[in-house]
mmCIF file of C-alpha atoms in Angstrom:
data_model
loop_
_atom_site.group_PDB
_atom_site.id
_atom_site.type_symbol
_atom_site.label_atom_id
_atom_site.label_comp_id
_atom_site.label_asym_id
_atom_site.label_seq_id
_atom_site.Cartn_x
_atom_site.Cartn_y
_atom_site.Cartn_z
ATOM 1 C CA MET A 1 22.477 0.189 13.683
ATOM 2 C CA MET A 2 20.033 0.873 16.584
ATOM 3 C CA LEU A 3 16.869 -1.230 16.488
ATOM 4 C CA GLU A 4 15.001 2.205 16.171
ATOM 5 C CA SER A 5 16.688 3.179 13.094
ATOM 6 C CA TYR A 6 15.660 -0.119 11.276
ATOM 7 C CA ILE A 7 12.016 0.671 12.512
ATOM 8 C CA TRP A 8 12.116 3.969 11.054
ATOM 9 C CA LEU A 9 13.667 3.157 7.867
ATOM 10 C CA PHE A 10 10.925 0.643 7.374
ATOM 11 C CA LEU A 11 8.435 3.811 7.453
ATOM 12 C CA VAL A 12 10.889 5.333 4.760
ATOM 13 C CA ALA A 13 10.619 2.038 2.662
ATOM 14 C CA PHE A 14 6.933 1.812 2.975
ATOM 15 C CA THR A 15 6.494 5.601 1.949
ATOM 16 C CA LEU A 16 8.670 4.989 -1.280
ATOM 17 C CA HIS A 17 6.327 2.026 -2.388
ATOM 18 C CA GLU A 18 3.438 4.348 -2.006
ATOM 19 C CA PHE A 19 4.903 7.360 -3.680
ATOM 20 C CA GLU A 20 5.459 4.919 -6.820
ATOM 21 C CA GLU A 21 1.687 4.133 -6.303
ATOM 22 C CA ILE A 22 0.608 7.865 -6.292
ATOM 23 C CA LEU A 23 3.029 8.427 -9.280
ATOM 24 C CA THR A 24 1.813 5.623 -11.648
ATOM 25 C CA MET A 25 -1.703 4.328 -10.386
ATOM 26 C CA GLU A 26 -3.924 6.919 -12.604
ATOM 27 C CA ARG A 27 -2.132 6.645 -15.826
ATOM 28 C CA TRP A 28 -1.517 2.801 -15.560
ATOM 29 C CA LEU A 29 -5.318 2.203 -14.955
ATOM 30 C CA GLY A 30 -6.051 4.544 -17.946
ATOM 31 C CA ARG A 31 -3.581 2.458 -20.048
ATOM 32 C CA HIS A 32 -4.731 -0.967 -19.010
ATOM 33 C CA ARG A 33 -8.719 -0.364 -18.680
ATOM 34 C CA ALA A 34 -9.572 -3.019 -21.072
ATOM 35 C CA LEU A 35 -7.245 -5.710 -19.601
ATOM 36 C CA LEU A 36 -8.632 -4.995 -16.215
ATOM 37 C CA GLU A 37 -12.295 -5.013 -17.322
ATOM 38 C CA GLN A 38 -11.788 -8.375 -18.980
ATOM 39 C CA GLY A 39 -8.744 -10.102 -17.522
ATOM 40 C CA VAL A 40 -9.739 -9.991 -13.805
ATOM 41 C CA PRO A 41 -11.644 -12.618 -11.472
ATOM 42 C CA LYS A 42 -15.184 -11.568 -11.280
ATOM 43 C CA TRP A 43 -14.853 -11.251 -7.298
ATOM 44 C CA THR A 44 -12.355 -8.434 -7.834
ATOM 45 C CA LYS A 45 -14.623 -6.502 -10.350
ATOM 46 C CA PRO A 46 -16.211 -4.185 -7.582
ATOM 47 C CA MET A 47 -12.778 -3.149 -6.327
ATOM 48 C CA VAL A 48 -11.497 -2.815 -9.821
ATOM 49 C CA ASP A 49 -14.356 -0.861 -10.843
ATOM 50 C CA LYS A 50 -13.976 1.400 -7.778
ATOM 51 C CA LEU A 51 -10.078 1.936 -8.804
ATOM 52 C CA MET A 52 -10.972 2.820 -12.239
ATOM 53 C CA HIS A 53 -12.824 5.952 -11.473
ATOM 54 C CA ALA A 54 -10.188 7.247 -8.779
ATOM 55 C CA THR A 55 -7.941 10.009 -9.506
ATOM 56 C CA THR A 56 -4.389 10.972 -8.375
ATOM 57 C CA PRO A 57 -5.761 13.309 -5.555
ATOM 58 C CA VAL A 58 -8.055 10.279 -4.298
ATOM 59 C CA TYR A 59 -4.983 8.027 -4.119
ATOM 60 C CA THR A 60 -2.850 10.752 -2.502
ATOM 61 C CA ALA A 61 -5.439 11.474 0.378
ATOM 62 C CA ILE A 62 -5.685 7.594 0.980
ATOM 63 C CA ILE A 63 -2.131 7.279 1.090
ATOM 64 C CA MET A 64 -1.361 10.370 3.142
ATOM 65 C CA GLU A 65 -4.190 8.929 5.676
ATOM 66 C CA GLU A 66 -2.004 5.642 5.688
ATOM 67 C CA PHE A 67 1.306 7.395 6.406
ATOM 68 C CA ILE A 68 -0.292 9.136 9.140
ATOM 69 C CA LEU A 69 -1.361 6.029 10.748
ATOM 70 C CA ILE A 70 1.940 4.026 10.043
ATOM 71 C CA ALA A 71 4.088 7.085 11.286
ATOM 72 C CA LEU A 72 1.902 7.408 14.630
ATOM 73 C CA ALA A 73 2.155 3.472 14.858
ATOM 74 C CA THR A 74 5.983 3.847 14.139
ATOM 75 C CA LEU A 75 6.299 6.326 16.959
ATOM 76 C CA ILE A 76 4.480 4.331 19.516
ATOM 77 C CA ILE A 77 6.371 1.282 18.507
ATOM 78 C CA VAL A 78 9.716 2.870 18.923
ATOM 79 C CA GLU A 79 8.889 4.650 22.224
ATOM 80 C CA MET A 80 7.381 1.684 23.897
ATOM 81 C CA ALA A 81 9.696 -0.940 22.237
ATOM 82 C CA LEU A 82 6.779 -3.029 20.731
ATOM 83 C CA PHE A 83 8.999 -5.285 18.734
ATOM 84 C CA ASP A 84 6.571 -8.043 18.444
ATOM 85 C CA PHE A 85 4.073 -5.369 17.174
ATOM 86 C CA PHE A 86 6.401 -4.047 14.586
ATOM 87 C CA ALA A 87 7.316 -7.562 13.399
ATOM 88 C CA ALA A 88 3.289 -8.291 12.693
ATOM 89 C CA VAL A 89 3.077 -4.911 11.022
ATOM 90 C CA VAL A 90 6.102 -5.717 8.780
ATOM 91 C CA VAL A 91 4.653 -9.287 8.112
ATOM 92 C CA ALA A 92 1.263 -7.833 7.126
ATOM 93 C CA TYR A 93 3.135 -5.348 4.762
ATOM 94 C CA LEU A 94 5.033 -8.394 3.171
ATOM 95 C CA ILE A 95 1.764 -9.999 2.503
ATOM 96 C CA HIS A 96 0.414 -6.880 1.038
ATOM 97 C CA LEU A 97 3.452 -6.812 -1.212
ATOM 98 C CA LEU A 98 2.981 -10.369 -2.044
ATOM 99 C CA ILE A 99 -0.466 -9.557 -3.587
ATOM 100 C CA HIS A 100 1.511 -6.967 -5.806
ATOM 101 C CA GLY A 101 3.506 -9.875 -6.979
ATOM 102 C CA VAL A 102 0.796 -12.063 -7.744
ATOM 103 C CA GLN A 103 -1.101 -9.393 -9.653
ATOM 104 C CA ALA A 104 1.927 -8.632 -11.841
ATOM 105 C CA ILE A 105 2.179 -12.540 -12.460
ATOM 106 C CA TYR A 106 -1.537 -12.750 -13.154
ATOM 107 C CA LEU A 107 -1.607 -9.768 -15.551
ATOM 108 C CA LYS A 108 2.008 -10.582 -16.951
ATOM 109 C CA ARG A 109 3.080 -6.823 -16.591
ATOM 110 C CA TYR A 110 3.990 -4.253 -14.312
ATOM 111 C CA VAL A 111 1.671 -3.047 -11.809
ATOM 112 C CA PRO A 112 1.814 0.240 -9.619
ATOM 113 C CA GLY A 113 3.862 -0.268 -6.626
ATOM 114 C CA LEU A 114 5.872 -3.186 -7.976
ATOM 115 C CA LEU A 115 9.374 -1.736 -8.309
ATOM 116 C CA PHE A 116 9.647 -0.225 -4.439
ATOM 117 C CA GLY A 117 7.428 -2.939 -3.403
ATOM 118 C CA VAL A 118 10.268 -5.684 -4.337
ATOM 119 C CA LEU A 119 13.028 -3.311 -2.916
ATOM 120 C CA SER A 120 11.013 -2.521 0.391
ATOM 121 C CA GLY A 121 10.285 -6.199 0.537
ATOM 122 C CA ILE A 122 13.771 -7.051 0.609
ATOM 123 C CA TYR A 123 14.383 -4.790 3.368
ATOM 124 C CA GLY A 124 11.247 -5.806 5.333
ATOM 125 C CA ALA A 125 12.573 -9.506 5.270
ATOM 126 C CA TYR A 126 15.942 -8.317 6.261
ATOM 127 C CA VAL A 127 14.304 -6.384 9.389
ATOM 128 C CA LEU A 128 12.380 -9.468 10.284
ATOM 129 C CA THR A 129 15.691 -11.400 10.284
ATOM 130 C CA ILE A 130 17.466 -8.782 12.373
ATOM 131 C CA PHE A 131 14.478 -8.491 14.858
ATOM 132 C CA GLY A 132 14.104 -12.271 15.142
ATOM 133 C CA ARG A 133 17.745 -12.512 16.191
ATOM 134 C CA ILE A 134 18.299 -9.522 18.271
ATOM 135 C CA ALA A 135 15.143 -8.245 19.545
ATOM 136 C CA TYR A 136 13.806 -11.579 20.563
ATOM 137 C CA VAL A 137 10.500 -11.354 18.927
ATOM 138 C CA ASP A 138 7.874 -13.618 20.100
ATOM 139 C CA TRP A 139 6.240 -15.184 16.961
ATOM 140 C CA SER A 140 3.245 -16.823 19.041
ATOM 141 C CA LYS A 141 2.423 -13.103 19.713
ATOM 142 C CA VAL A 142 2.895 -12.164 16.194
ATOM 143 C CA ARG A 143 0.521 -14.849 15.090
ATOM 144 C CA VAL A 144 -2.253 -13.685 17.574
ATOM 145 C CA MET A 145 -1.852 -10.184 16.234
ATOM 146 C CA MET A 146 -2.087 -10.754 12.569
ATOM 147 C CA PRO A 147 -5.957 -11.323 12.278
ATOM 148 C CA ILE A 148 -6.367 -7.947 14.279
ATOM 149 C CA ILE A 149 -3.890 -6.095 12.008
ATOM 150 C CA PHE A 150 -5.743 -7.504 8.868
ATOM 151 C CA ILE A 151 -8.956 -6.301 10.293
ATOM 152 C CA VAL A 152 -7.597 -2.811 10.935
ATOM 153 C CA ILE A 153 -6.035 -2.639 7.539
ATOM 154 C CA VAL A 154 -9.225 -3.770 5.743
ATOM 155 C CA LEU A 155 -11.360 -1.165 7.782
ATOM 156 C CA ASN A 156 -8.674 1.482 7.284
ATOM 157 C CA LEU A 157 -8.697 0.772 3.385
ATOM 158 C CA ALA A 158 -12.542 0.982 3.174
ATOM 159 C CA GLY A 159 -12.532 4.182 5.597
ATOM 160 C CA GLY A 160 -9.799 5.809 3.529
ATOM 161 C CA HIS A 161 -11.515 5.075 0.193
ATOM 162 C CA TRP A 162 -14.762 6.259 1.434
ATOM 163 C CA PHE A 163 -13.191 9.543 2.955
ATOM 164 C CA ALA A 164 -11.152 10.330 -0.108
ATOM 165 C CA GLY A 165 -14.124 9.861 -2.305
ATOM 166 C CA ARG A 166 -16.053 12.510 -0.195
ATOM 167 C CA LEU A 167 -13.141 14.910 -0.103
ATOM 168 C CA PHE A 168 -12.605 14.593 -4.096
ATOM 169 C CA PRO A 169 -16.064 13.508 -5.682
ATOM 170 C CA PRO A 170 -15.777 12.409 -9.216
ATOM 171 C CA THR A 171 -16.487 15.149 -11.688
ATOM 172 C CA VAL A 172 -16.434 15.494 -15.327
ATOM 173 C CA GLY A 173 -13.175 16.421 -16.953
ATOM 174 C CA THR A 174 -10.959 14.551 -14.580
ATOM 175 C CA ASN A 175 -7.507 13.379 -15.232
ATOM 176 C CA ARG A 176 -8.849 10.054 -16.667
ATOM 177 C CA GLU A 177 -10.520 11.251 -19.435
ATOM 178 C CA THR A 178 -7.367 13.224 -20.562
ATOM 179 C CA ILE A 179 -5.228 9.973 -20.006
ATOM 180 C CA GLU A 180 -7.709 8.111 -22.253
ATOM 181 C CA GLY A 181 -7.533 10.750 -24.996
ATOM 182 C CA LYS A 182 -11.254 12.198 -24.325
ATOM 183 C CA GLY A 183 -10.389 15.420 -22.630
ATOM 184 C CA SER A 184 -9.241 18.680 -23.932
ATOM 185 C CA GLY A 185 -5.806 18.261 -22.145
ATOM 186 C CA ARG A 186 -6.443 21.164 -20.073
ATOM 187 C CA GLU A 187 -7.972 19.293 -16.943
ATOM 188 C CA ILE A 188 -6.003 19.226 -13.878
#
């Protein structure tokens, strides 16, 4: 397989993981509200509180923006043969997936994104192995890029949540109330 194909397939693996989050997040949060309110470390409370009030359209908007960003990065990586940058993106993604694993272990249950996270993580590790052998990835360059990539990820997540919150402001009668049994069942 050509190296470019591995890169584009990584975008597919990333997207499947994100689709799993879209499909499961709101319902999972509704069902595990008490666990999250009591069982998470105090320093994560602000993040959890923000997640608890988000709806599927909010997650979808955030993930759509992430997809556009990753797709553009993928195009640039492929066209300019930026294999070191690609390796750094994959490493950052694998760290993200590791966080899903830690969450699942800490909460002792499935968390949204875990299934395709494991599958795409296996693919990501495989791709890093291939690129490390064939594409001559310079790991010292990857280490230099990592802090920059993490800053971009944090800023992007904050901006994505802010934008999605403005695009889909919280309203009375959201899916969250239906999931928790408080709504009429007619909400969108």
